[in-house]
């Protein structure tokens, strides 16, 4: 296994373990400058909130989803930056609102 394959496998295992072991989940929405909507499901890990699911709904209505099952593609990737609701321009949303977008 090459270095890139090993790193990807480690990332998949990390995000999968967070998703499967989470007992507390937070949900957020962000509107970007172009009018795109970003949705995040995050869980606490080592004192930070880590995004385990991310959905982008473009202004054209195209949905891109990222999680441990699909970390990246030509359009984007699951963020590797901690989420900080106190500093990031995020709005807390309900699990239902997140799931409505995620399950589209």
N, CA, C and O atoms as a printed pandas DataFrame, in Angstrom:
     atom_number atom_name residue_name chain_id  residue_number  x_coord  y_coord  z_coord
0              1         N          UNK        A               1    0.854   -1.176    0.000
1              2        CA          UNK        A               1    0.000    0.000    0.000
2              3         C          UNK        A               1    0.898    1.237    0.000
3              4         O          UNK        A               1    1.807    1.356    0.822
4              5         N          UNK        A               2    0.634    2.153   -0.929
5              6        CA          UNK        A               2    1.403    3.382   -1.010
6              7         C          UNK        A               2    1.033    4.343    0.105
7              8         O          UNK        A               2    0.036    4.158    0.803
8              9         N          UNK        A               3    1.859    5.379    0.260
9             10        CA          UNK        A               3    1.624    6.363    1.322
10            11         C          UNK        A               3    0.259    7.033    1.202
11            12         O          UNK        A               3   -0.437    7.188    2.206
12            13         N          UNK        A               4   -0.136    7.431   -0.006
13            14        CA          UNK        A               4   -1.430    8.099   -0.176
14            15         C          UNK        A               4   -2.583    7.170    0.159
15            16         O          UNK        A               4   -3.562    7.590    0.775
16            17         N          UNK        A               5   -2.476    5.918   -0.241
17            18        CA          UNK        A               5   -3.528    4.948    0.083
18            19         C          UNK        A               5   -3.608    4.712    1.586
19            20         O          UNK        A               5   -4.702    4.593    2.136
20            21         N          UNK        A               6   -2.470    4.644    2.247
21            22        CA          UNK        A               6   -2.432    4.439    3.701
22            23         C          UNK        A               6   -3.049    5.638    4.424
23            24         O          UNK        A               6   -3.823    5.465    5.366
24            25         N          UNK        A               7   -2.710    6.847    3.986
25            26        CA          UNK        A               7   -3.261    8.051    4.606
26            27         C          UNK        A               7   -4.772    8.106    4.415
27            28         O          UNK        A               7   -5.506    8.434    5.347
28            29         N          UNK        A               8   -5.236    7.786    3.215
29            30        CA          UNK        A               8   -6.682    7.783    2.966
30            31         C          UNK        A               8   -7.370    6.751    3.855
31            32         O          UNK        A               8   -8.419    7.034    4.434
32            33         N          UNK        A               9   -6.789    5.554    3.968
33            34        CA          UNK        A               9   -7.373    4.502    4.810
34            35         C          UNK        A               9   -7.424    4.944    6.270
35            36         O          UNK        A               9   -8.397    4.659    6.968
36            37         N          UNK        A              10   -6.391    5.632    6.735
37            38        CA          UNK        A              10   -6.374    6.126    8.109
38            39         C          UNK        A              10   -7.448    7.194    8.312
39            40         O          UNK        A              10   -8.121    7.206    9.342
40            41         N          UNK        A              11   -7.610    8.086    7.342
41            42        CA          UNK        A              11   -8.644    9.122    7.433
42            43         C          UNK        A              11  -10.042    8.510    7.442
43            44         O          UNK        A              11  -10.892    8.916    8.235
44            45         N          UNK        A              12  -10.281    7.549    6.576
45            46        CA          UNK        A              12  -11.572    6.869    6.546
46            47         C          UNK        A              12  -11.845    6.224    7.900
47            48         O          UNK        A              12  -12.941    6.364    8.442
48            49         N          UNK        A              13  -10.858    5.522    8.451
49            50        CA          UNK        A              13  -11.032    4.849    9.738
50            51         C          UNK        A              13  -11.312    5.856   10.856
51            52         O          UNK        A              13  -12.154    5.606   11.718
52            53         N          UNK        A              14  -10.614    6.984   10.845
53            54        CA          UNK        A              14  -10.812    8.014   11.874
54            55         C          UNK        A              14  -12.231    8.582   11.813
55            56         O          UNK        A              14  -12.934    8.593   12.823
56            57         N          UNK        A              15  -12.656    9.053   10.641
57            58        CA          UNK        A              15  -13.986    9.650   10.519
58            59         C          UNK        A              15  -15.089    8.612   10.749
59            60         O          UNK        A              15  -16.130    8.930   11.324
60            61         N          UNK        A              16  -14.865    7.392   10.308
61            62        CA          UNK        A              16  -15.853    6.336   10.541
62            63         C          UNK        A              16  -16.020    6.061   12.033
63            64         O          UNK        A              16  -17.140    5.918   12.522
64            65         N          UNK        A              17  -14.904    5.987   12.750
65            66        CA          UNK        A              17  -14.991    5.723   14.189
66            67         C          UNK        A              17  -15.712    6.862   14.917
67            68         O          UNK        A              17  -16.481    6.616   15.846
68            69         N          UNK        A              18  -15.464    8.106   14.494
69            70        CA          UNK        A              18  -16.178    9.234   15.095
70            71         C          UNK        A              18  -17.670    9.133   14.820
71            72         O          UNK        A              18  -18.484    9.336   15.720
72            73         N          UNK        A              19  -18.030    8.824   13.587
73            74        CA          UNK        A              19  -19.437    8.734   13.206
74            75         C          UNK        A              19  -20.130    7.603   13.957
75            76         O          UNK        A              19  -21.205    7.801   14.524
76            77         N          UNK        A              20  -19.536    6.447   13.963
77            78        CA          UNK        A              20  -20.180    5.282   14.573
78            79         C          UNK        A              20  -20.202    5.339   16.092
79            80         O          UNK        A              20  -21.067    4.725   16.717
80            81         N          UNK        A              21  -19.260    6.070   16.702
81            82        CA          UNK        A              21  -19.185    6.121   18.156
82            83         C          UNK        A              21  -19.808    7.356   18.777
83            84         O          UNK        A              21  -19.803    7.496   20.000
84            85         N          UNK        A              22  -20.340    8.246   17.972
85            86        CA          UNK        A              22  -20.842    9.525   18.484
86            87         C          UNK        A              22  -22.109    9.353   19.300
87            88         O          UNK        A              22  -23.041    8.660   18.894
88            89         N          UNK        A              23  -22.127    9.993   20.452
89            90        CA          UNK        A              23  -23.343   10.041   21.261
90            91         C          UNK        A              23  -23.916   11.447   21.286
91            92         O          UNK        A              23  -25.057   11.643   21.702
92            93         N          UNK        A              24  -23.137   12.427   20.844
93            94        CA          UNK        A              24  -23.560   13.812   20.802
94            95         C          UNK        A              24  -23.187   14.382   19.438
95            96         O          UNK        A              24  -22.035   14.295   19.014
96            97         N          UNK        A              25  -24.159   14.960   18.763
97            98        CA          UNK        A              25  -23.929   15.509   17.423
98            99         C          UNK        A              25  -24.464   16.937   17.367
99           100         O          UNK        A              25  -25.479   17.263   17.982
100          101         N          UNK        A              26  -23.761   17.776   16.619
101          102        CA          UNK        A              26  -24.155   19.165   16.420
102          103         C          UNK        A              26  -24.366   19.394   14.930
103          104         O          UNK        A              26  -23.707   18.774   14.095
104          105         N          UNK        A              27  -25.295   20.294   14.605
105          106        CA          UNK        A              27  -25.629   20.546   13.203
106          107         C          UNK        A              27  -25.610   22.042   12.931
107          108         O          UNK        A              27  -26.123   22.841   13.714
108          109         N          UNK        A              28  -25.005   22.402   11.802
109          110        CA          UNK        A              28  -24.825   23.814   11.464
110          111         C          UNK        A              28  -25.095   24.047    9.984
111          112         O          UNK        A              28  -25.044   23.135    9.159
112          113         N          UNK        A              29  -25.387   25.323    9.683
113          114        CA          UNK        A              29  -25.565   25.758    8.296
114          115         C          UNK        A              29  -24.742   27.030    8.107
115          116         O          UNK        A              29  -24.576   27.828    9.030
116          117         N          UNK        A              30  -24.237   27.195    6.895
117          118        CA          UNK        A              30  -23.469   28.395    6.529
118          119         C          UNK        A              30  -23.855   28.787    5.112
119          120         O          UNK        A              30  -23.987   27.929    4.239
120          121         N          UNK        A              31  -24.036   30.083    4.884
121          122        CA          UNK        A              31  -24.299   30.610    3.541
122          123         C          UNK        A              31  -23.019   31.274    3.066
123          124         O          UNK        A              31  -22.492   32.159    3.740
124          125         N          UNK        A              32  -22.506   30.851    1.895
125          126        CA          UNK        A              32  -21.278   31.462    1.391
126          127         C          UNK        A              32  -21.578   32.690    0.542
127          128         O          UNK        A              32  -22.738   33.034    0.315
128          129         N          UNK        A              33  -20.521   33.347    0.077
129          130        CA          UNK        A              33  -20.650   34.607   -0.664
130          131         C          UNK        A              33  -21.441   34.465   -1.961
131          132         O          UNK        A              33  -22.072   35.422   -2.410
132          133         N          UNK        A              34  -21.412   33.282   -2.565
133          134        CA          UNK        A              34  -22.122   33.057   -3.829
134          135         C          UNK        A              34  -23.558   32.584   -3.630
135          136         O          UNK        A              34  -24.280   32.360   -4.602
136          137         N          UNK        A              35  -23.971   32.431   -2.378
137          138        CA          UNK        A              35  -25.327   31.967   -2.098
138          139         C          UNK        A              35  -25.435   30.465   -1.929
139          140         O          UNK        A              35  -26.539   29.936   -1.800
140          141         N          UNK        A              36  -24.307   29.769   -1.928
141          142        CA          UNK        A              36  -24.319   28.330   -1.669
142          143         C          UNK        A              36  -24.582   28.068   -0.193
143          144         O          UNK        A              36  -24.208   28.867    0.666
144          145         N          UNK        A              37  -25.219   26.956    0.090
145          146        CA          UNK        A              37  -25.507   26.564    1.471
146          147         C          UNK        A              37  -24.621   25.386    1.859
147          148         O          UNK        A              37  -24.512   24.407    1.121
148          149         N          UNK        A              38  -24.003   25.492    3.003
149          150        CA          UNK        A              38  -23.147   24.437    3.543
150          151         C          UNK        A              38  -23.778   23.911    4.820
151          152         O          UNK        A              38  -24.211   24.690    5.669
152          153         N          UNK        A              39  -23.831   22.602    4.957
153          154        CA          UNK        A              39  -24.400   21.956    6.130
154          155         C          UNK        A              39  -23.349   21.037    6.733
155          156         O          UNK        A              39  -22.636   20.339    6.013
156          157         N          UNK        A              40  -23.257   21.042    8.059
157          158        CA          UNK        A              40  -22.264   20.225    8.752
158          159         C          UNK        A              40  -22.910   19.451    9.888
159          160         O          UNK        A              40  -23.770   19.963   10.604
160          161         N          UNK        A              41  -22.475   18.203   10.036
161          162        CA          UNK        A              41  -22.762   17.431   11.240
162          163         C          UNK        A              41  -21.408   17.229   11.897
163          164         O          UNK        A              41  -20.483   16.701   11.279
164          165         N          UNK        A              42  -21.293   17.651   13.151
165          166        CA          UNK        A              42  -20.005   17.604   13.839
166          167         C          UNK        A              42  -20.150   16.903   15.182
167          168         O          UNK        A              42  -21.217   16.904   15.798
168          169         N          UNK        A              43  -19.042   16.305   15.618
169          170        CA          UNK        A              43  -19.008   15.626   16.909
170          171         C          UNK        A              43  -17.773   16.090   17.675
171          172         O          UNK        A              43  -16.767   16.464   17.072
172          173         N          UNK        A              44  -17.850   16.064   19.004
173          174        CA          UNK        A              44  -16.682   16.452   19.788
174          175         C          UNK        A              44  -15.601   15.373   19.726
175          176         O          UNK        A              44  -15.883   14.176   19.785
176          177         N          UNK        A              45  -14.353   15.839   19.604
177          178        CA          UNK        A              45  -13.196   14.936   19.649
178          179         C          UNK        A              45  -11.996   15.728   20.145
179          180         O          UNK        A              45  -11.570   16.694   19.512
180          181         N          UNK        A              46  -11.466   15.316   21.263
181          182        CA          UNK        A              46  -10.270   15.936   21.847
182          183         C          UNK        A              46  -10.410   17.453   22.003
183          184         O          UNK        A              46   -9.489   18.207   21.688
184          185         N          UNK        A              47  -11.566   17.887   22.488
185          186        CA          UNK        A              47  -11.775   19.296   22.763
186          187         C          UNK        A              47  -12.154   20.148   21.563
187          188         O          UNK        A              47  -12.242   21.370   21.686
188          189         N          UNK        A              48  -12.379   19.539   20.408
189          190        CA          UNK        A              48  -12.767   20.273   19.208
190          191         C          UNK        A              48  -14.025   19.650   18.618
191          192         O          UNK        A              48  -14.369   18.509   18.925
192          193         N          UNK        A              49  -14.705   20.413   17.767
193          194        CA          UNK        A              49  -15.812   19.863   16.998
194          195         C          UNK        A              49  -15.281   19.483   15.622
195          196         O          UNK        A              49  -14.740   20.320   14.899
196          197         N          UNK        A              50  -15.443   18.218   15.272
197          198        CA          UNK        A              50  -14.942   17.687   14.011
198          199         C          UNK        A              50  -16.118   17.358   13.108
199          200         O          UNK        A              50  -17.028   16.628   13.500
200          201         N          UNK        A              51  -16.093   17.899   11.897
201          202        CA          UNK        A              51  -17.151   17.604   10.926
202          203         C          UNK        A              51  -17.016   16.158   10.471
203          204         O          UNK        A              51  -15.949   15.731   10.033
204          205         N          UNK        A              52  -18.116   15.407   10.581
205          206        CA          UNK        A              52  -18.104   14.023   10.099
206          207         C          UNK        A              52  -18.978   13.868    8.860
207          208         O          UNK        A              52  -18.867   12.890    8.122
208          209         N          UNK        A              53  -19.848   14.852    8.647
209          210        CA          UNK        A              53  -20.651   14.896    7.420
210          211         C          UNK        A              53  -20.738   16.348    6.984
211          212         O          UNK        A              53  -20.843   17.258    7.806
212          213         N          UNK        A              54  -20.692   16.544    5.684
213          214        CA          UNK        A              54  -20.743   17.885    5.123
214          215         C          UNK        A              54  -21.498   17.821    3.810
215          216         O          UNK        A              54  -21.242   16.958    2.970
216          217         N          UNK        A              55  -22.428   18.742    3.646
217          218        CA          UNK        A              55  -23.187   18.816    2.396
218          219         C          UNK        A              55  -23.116   20.243    1.880
219          220         O          UNK        A              55  -23.232   21.201    2.644
220          221         N          UNK        A              56  -22.925   20.371    0.581
221          222        CA          UNK        A              56  -22.948   21.686   -0.058
222          223         C          UNK        A              56  -24.072   21.685   -1.081
223          224         O          UNK        A              56  -24.119   20.830   -1.966
224          225         N          UNK        A              57  -24.966   22.639   -0.954
225          226        CA          UNK        A              57  -26.034   22.838   -1.925
226          227         C          UNK        A              57  -25.679   24.104   -2.689
227          228         O          UNK        A              57  -25.759   25.209   -2.151
228          229         N          UNK        A              58  -25.283   23.935   -3.952
229          230        CA          UNK        A              58  -24.835   25.073   -4.750
230          231         C          UNK        A              58  -26.020   25.963   -5.123
231          232         O          UNK        A              58  -27.168   25.525   -5.049
232          233         N          UNK        A              59  -25.750   27.219   -5.526
233          234        CA          UNK        A              59  -26.837   28.090   -5.964
234          235         C          UNK        A              59  -27.631   27.488   -7.136
235          236         O          UNK        A              59  -28.804   27.814   -7.321
236          237         N          UNK        A              60  -26.994   26.611   -7.923
237          238        CA          UNK        A              60  -27.680   25.954   -9.046
238          239         C          UNK        A              60  -28.499   24.749   -8.603
239          240         O          UNK        A              60  -29.153   24.107   -9.425
240          241         N          UNK        A              61  -28.467   24.433   -7.292
241          242        CA          UNK        A              61  -29.251   23.319   -6.777
242          243         C          UNK        A              61  -28.551   21.976   -6.803
243          244         O          UNK        A              61  -29.189   20.947   -6.578
244          245         N          UNK        A              62  -27.252   21.960   -7.073
245          246        CA          UNK        A              62  -26.485   20.714   -7.091
246          247         C          UNK        A              62  -26.016   20.407   -5.666
247          248         O          UNK        A              62  -25.507   21.287   -4.973
248          249         N          UNK        A              63  -26.190   19.172   -5.240
249          250        CA          UNK        A              63  -25.813   18.752   -3.894
250          251         C          UNK        A              63  -24.543   17.904   -3.949
251          252         O          UNK        A              63  -24.451   16.952   -4.723
252          253         N          UNK        A              64  -23.574   18.264   -3.119
253          254        CA          UNK        A              64  -22.347   17.476   -2.943
254          255         C          UNK        A              64  -22.302   17.064   -1.477
255          256         O          UNK        A              64  -22.491   17.892   -0.586
256          257         N          UNK        A              65  -22.048   15.762   -1.230
257          258        CA          UNK        A              65  -22.002   15.250    0.141
258          259         C          UNK        A              65  -20.671   14.561    0.404
259          260         O          UNK        A              65  -20.113   13.879   -0.455
260          261         N          UNK        A              66  -20.178   14.767    1.632
261          262        CA          UNK        A              66  -18.903   14.180    2.030
262          263         C          UNK        A              66  -19.019   13.595    3.430
263          264         O          UNK        A              66  -19.635   14.182    4.319
264          265         N          UNK        A              67  -18.422   12.441    3.602
265          266        CA          UNK        A              67  -18.377   11.757    4.894
266          267         C          UNK        A              67  -17.253   10.730    4.800
267          268         O          UNK        A              67  -16.486   10.738    3.837
268          269         N          UNK        A              68  -17.150    9.851    5.787
269          270        CA          UNK        A              68  -16.108    8.825    5.716
270          271         C          UNK        A              68  -16.344    7.898    4.525
271          272         O          UNK        A              68  -15.408    7.262    4.039
272          273         N          UNK        A              69  -17.573    7.821    4.059
273          274        CA          UNK        A              69  -17.874    6.956    2.919
274          275         C          UNK        A              69  -17.491    7.583    1.583
275          276         O          UNK        A              69  -17.354    6.888    0.577
276          277         N          UNK        A              70  -17.319    8.902    1.582
277          278        CA          UNK        A              70  -16.967    9.635    0.350
278          279         C          UNK        A              70  -16.228   10.901    0.787
279          280         O          UNK        A              70  -16.840   11.956    0.950
280          281         N          UNK        A              71  -14.913   10.792    0.975
281          282        CA          UNK        A              71  -14.142   11.896    1.538
282          283         C          UNK        A              71  -13.943   13.057    0.573
283          284         O          UNK        A              71  -13.920   14.215    0.991
284          285         N          UNK        A              72  -13.800   12.758   -0.710
285          286        CA          UNK        A              72  -13.521   13.836   -1.658
286          287         C          UNK        A              72  -13.855   13.420   -3.080
287          288         O          UNK        A              72  -13.982   12.240   -3.405
288          289         N          UNK        A              73  -13.993   14.447   -3.913
289          290        CA          UNK        A              73  -14.171   14.243   -5.343
290          291         C          UNK        A              73  -13.683   15.504   -6.045
291          292         O          UNK        A              73  -13.052   16.354   -5.417
292          293         N          UNK        A              74  -13.962   15.633   -7.320
293          294        CA          UNK        A              74  -13.435   16.776   -8.068
294          295         C          UNK        A              74  -14.061   18.102   -7.638
295          296         O          UNK        A              74  -13.540   19.163   -7.979
296          297         N          UNK        A              75  -15.172   18.060   -6.894
297          298        CA          UNK        A              75  -15.857   19.281   -6.472
298          299         C          UNK        A              75  -15.410   19.773   -5.100
299          300         O          UNK        A              75  -15.497   20.966   -4.810
300          301         N          UNK        A              76  -14.929   18.857   -4.251
301          302        CA          UNK        A              76  -14.551   19.265   -2.903
302          303         C          UNK        A              76  -14.193   18.084   -2.025
303          304         O          UNK        A              76  -13.906   16.987   -2.506
304          305         N          UNK        A              77  -14.217   18.339   -0.705
305          306        CA          UNK        A              77  -13.801   17.317    0.247
306          307         C          UNK        A              77  -14.366   17.638    1.625
307          308         O          UNK        A              77  -14.773   18.765    1.905
308          309         N          UNK        A              78  -14.380   16.614    2.480
309          310        CA          UNK        A              78  -14.780   16.797    3.870
310          311         C          UNK        A              78  -13.732   17.661    4.555
311          312         O          UNK        A              78  -12.544   17.341    4.520
312          313         N          UNK        A              79  -14.164   18.755    5.177
313          314        CA          UNK        A              79  -13.208   19.664    5.795
314          315         C          UNK        A              79  -12.346   18.953    6.831
315          316         O          UNK        A              79  -12.806   18.062    7.544
316          317         N          UNK        A              80  -11.098   19.366    6.894
317          318        CA          UNK        A              80  -10.187   18.823    7.898
318          319         C          UNK        A              80   -9.910   19.857    8.987
319          320         O          UNK        A              80   -9.033   19.658    9.828
320          321         N          UNK        A              81  -10.660   20.958    8.971
321          322        CA          UNK        A              81  -10.519   22.011    9.976
322          323         C          UNK        A              81  -11.606   21.864   11.035
323          324         O          UNK        A              81  -12.759   21.567   10.724
324          325         N          UNK        A              82  -11.219   22.076   12.286
325          326        CA          UNK        A              82  -12.196   22.019   13.371
326          327         C          UNK        A              82  -13.248   23.102   13.170
327          328         O          UNK        A              82  -12.965   24.170   12.627
328          329         N          UNK        A              83  -14.455   22.810   13.612
329          330        CA          UNK        A              83  -15.548   23.771   13.541
330          331         C          UNK        A              83  -15.604   24.533   14.867
331          332         O          UNK        A              83  -15.601   23.937   15.944
332          333         N          UNK        A              84  -15.654   25.852   14.763
333          334        CA          UNK        A              84  -15.719   26.685   15.950
334          335         C          UNK        A              84  -16.928   27.607   15.819
335          336         O          UNK        A              84  -16.825   28.670   15.209
336          337         N          UNK        A              85  -18.077   27.216   16.385
337          338        CA          UNK        A              85  -19.298   28.016   16.227
338          339         C          UNK        A              85  -19.186   29.425   16.792
339          340         O          UNK        A              85  -19.949   30.306   16.396
340          341         N          UNK        A              86  -18.255   29.655   17.704
341          342        CA          UNK        A              86  -18.091   30.988   18.280
342          343         C          UNK        A              86  -17.335   31.921   17.339
343          344         O          UNK        A              86  -17.501   33.139   17.421
344          345         N          UNK        A              87  -16.518   31.380   16.457
345          346        CA          UNK        A              87  -15.720   32.200   15.536
346          347         C          UNK        A              87  -16.168   32.067   14.085
347          348         O          UNK        A              87  -16.097   33.034   13.326
348          349         N          UNK        A              88  -16.625   30.887   13.694
349          350        CA          UNK        A              88  -17.051   30.655   12.315
350          351         C          UNK        A              88  -18.464   31.195   12.111
351          352         O          UNK        A              88  -19.278   31.141   13.033
352          353         N          UNK        A              89  -18.768   31.716   10.924
353          354        CA          UNK        A              89  -20.124   32.247   10.667
354          355         C          UNK        A              89  -21.119   31.117   10.406
355          356         O          UNK        A              89  -21.543   30.900    9.271
356          357         N          UNK        A              90  -21.483   30.403   11.469
357          358        CA          UNK        A              90  -22.372   29.246   11.370
358          359         C          UNK        A              90  -23.654   29.502   12.141
359          360         O          UNK        A              90  -23.671   30.230   13.134
360          361         N          UNK        A              91  -24.722   28.887   11.663
361          362        CA          UNK        A              91  -26.009   28.934   12.347
362          363         C          UNK        A              91  -26.342   27.520   12.808
363          364         O          UNK        A              91  -26.303   26.584   12.010
364          365         N          UNK        A              92  -26.663   27.358   14.071
365          366        CA          UNK        A              92  -27.078   26.050   14.571
366          367         C          UNK        A              92  -28.438   25.703   13.966
367          368         O          UNK        A              92  -29.331   26.547   13.896
368          369         N          UNK        A              93  -28.580   24.464   13.537
369          370        CA          UNK        A              93  -29.839   23.996   12.951
370          371         C          UNK        A              93  -30.234   22.682   13.618
371          372         O          UNK        A              93  -29.448   22.091   14.358
372          373         N          UNK        A              94  -31.438   22.240   13.355
373          374        CA          UNK        A              94  -31.928   20.987   13.936
374          375         C          UNK        A              94  -31.373   19.792   13.156
375          376         O          UNK        A              94  -30.952   19.917   12.006
376          377         N          UNK        A              95  -31.384   18.643   13.811
377          378        CA          UNK        A              95  -30.976   17.421   13.143
378          379         C          UNK        A              95  -31.905   17.144   11.966
379          380         O          UNK        A              95  -31.468   16.632   10.935
380          381         N          UNK        A              96  -33.178   17.478   12.118
381          382        CA          UNK        A              96  -34.141   17.263   11.039
382          383         C          UNK        A              96  -33.806   18.063    9.793
383          384         O          UNK        A              96  -33.895   17.552    8.677
384          385         N          UNK        A              97  -33.417   19.326    9.984
385          386        CA          UNK        A              97  -33.049   20.149    8.836
386          387         C          UNK        A              97  -31.805   19.584    8.149
387          388         O          UNK        A              97  -31.733   19.537    6.921
388          389         N          UNK        A              98  -30.826   19.156    8.955
389          390        CA          UNK        A              98  -29.626   18.558    8.362
390          391         C          UNK        A              98  -29.991   17.292    7.586
391          392         O          UNK        A              98  -29.560   17.119    6.446
392          393         N          UNK        A              99  -30.779   16.414    8.192
393          394        CA          UNK        A              99  -31.138   15.144    7.557
394          395         C          UNK        A              99  -31.938   15.354    6.274
395          396         O          UNK        A              99  -31.798   14.589    5.320
396          397         N          UNK        A             100  -32.778   16.392    6.251
397          398        CA          UNK        A             100  -33.561   16.687    5.046
398          399         C          UNK        A             100  -32.638   16.952    3.853
399          400         O          UNK        A             100  -32.885   16.464    2.750
400          401         N          UNK        A             101  -31.591   17.715    4.078
401          402        CA          UNK        A             101  -30.619   17.997    3.006
402          403         C          UNK        A             101  -29.784   16.755    2.729
403          404         O          UNK        A             101  -29.599   16.380    1.571
404          405         N          UNK        A             102  -29.279   16.116    3.775
405          406        CA          UNK        A             102  -28.381   14.967    3.608
406          407         C          UNK        A             102  -29.054   13.829    2.832
407          408         O          UNK        A             102  -28.399   13.145    2.045
408          409         N          UNK        A             103  -30.323   13.630    3.047
409          410        CA          UNK        A             103  -31.035   12.503    2.418
410          411         C          UNK        A             103  -31.659   12.839    1.079
411          412         O          UNK        A             103  -32.380   12.008    0.526
412          413         N          UNK        A             104  -31.421   13.996    0.544
413          414        CA          UNK        A             104  -31.959   14.392   -0.767
414          415         C          UNK        A             104  -31.501   13.470   -1.854
415          416         O          UNK        A             104  -31.860   13.659   -3.016
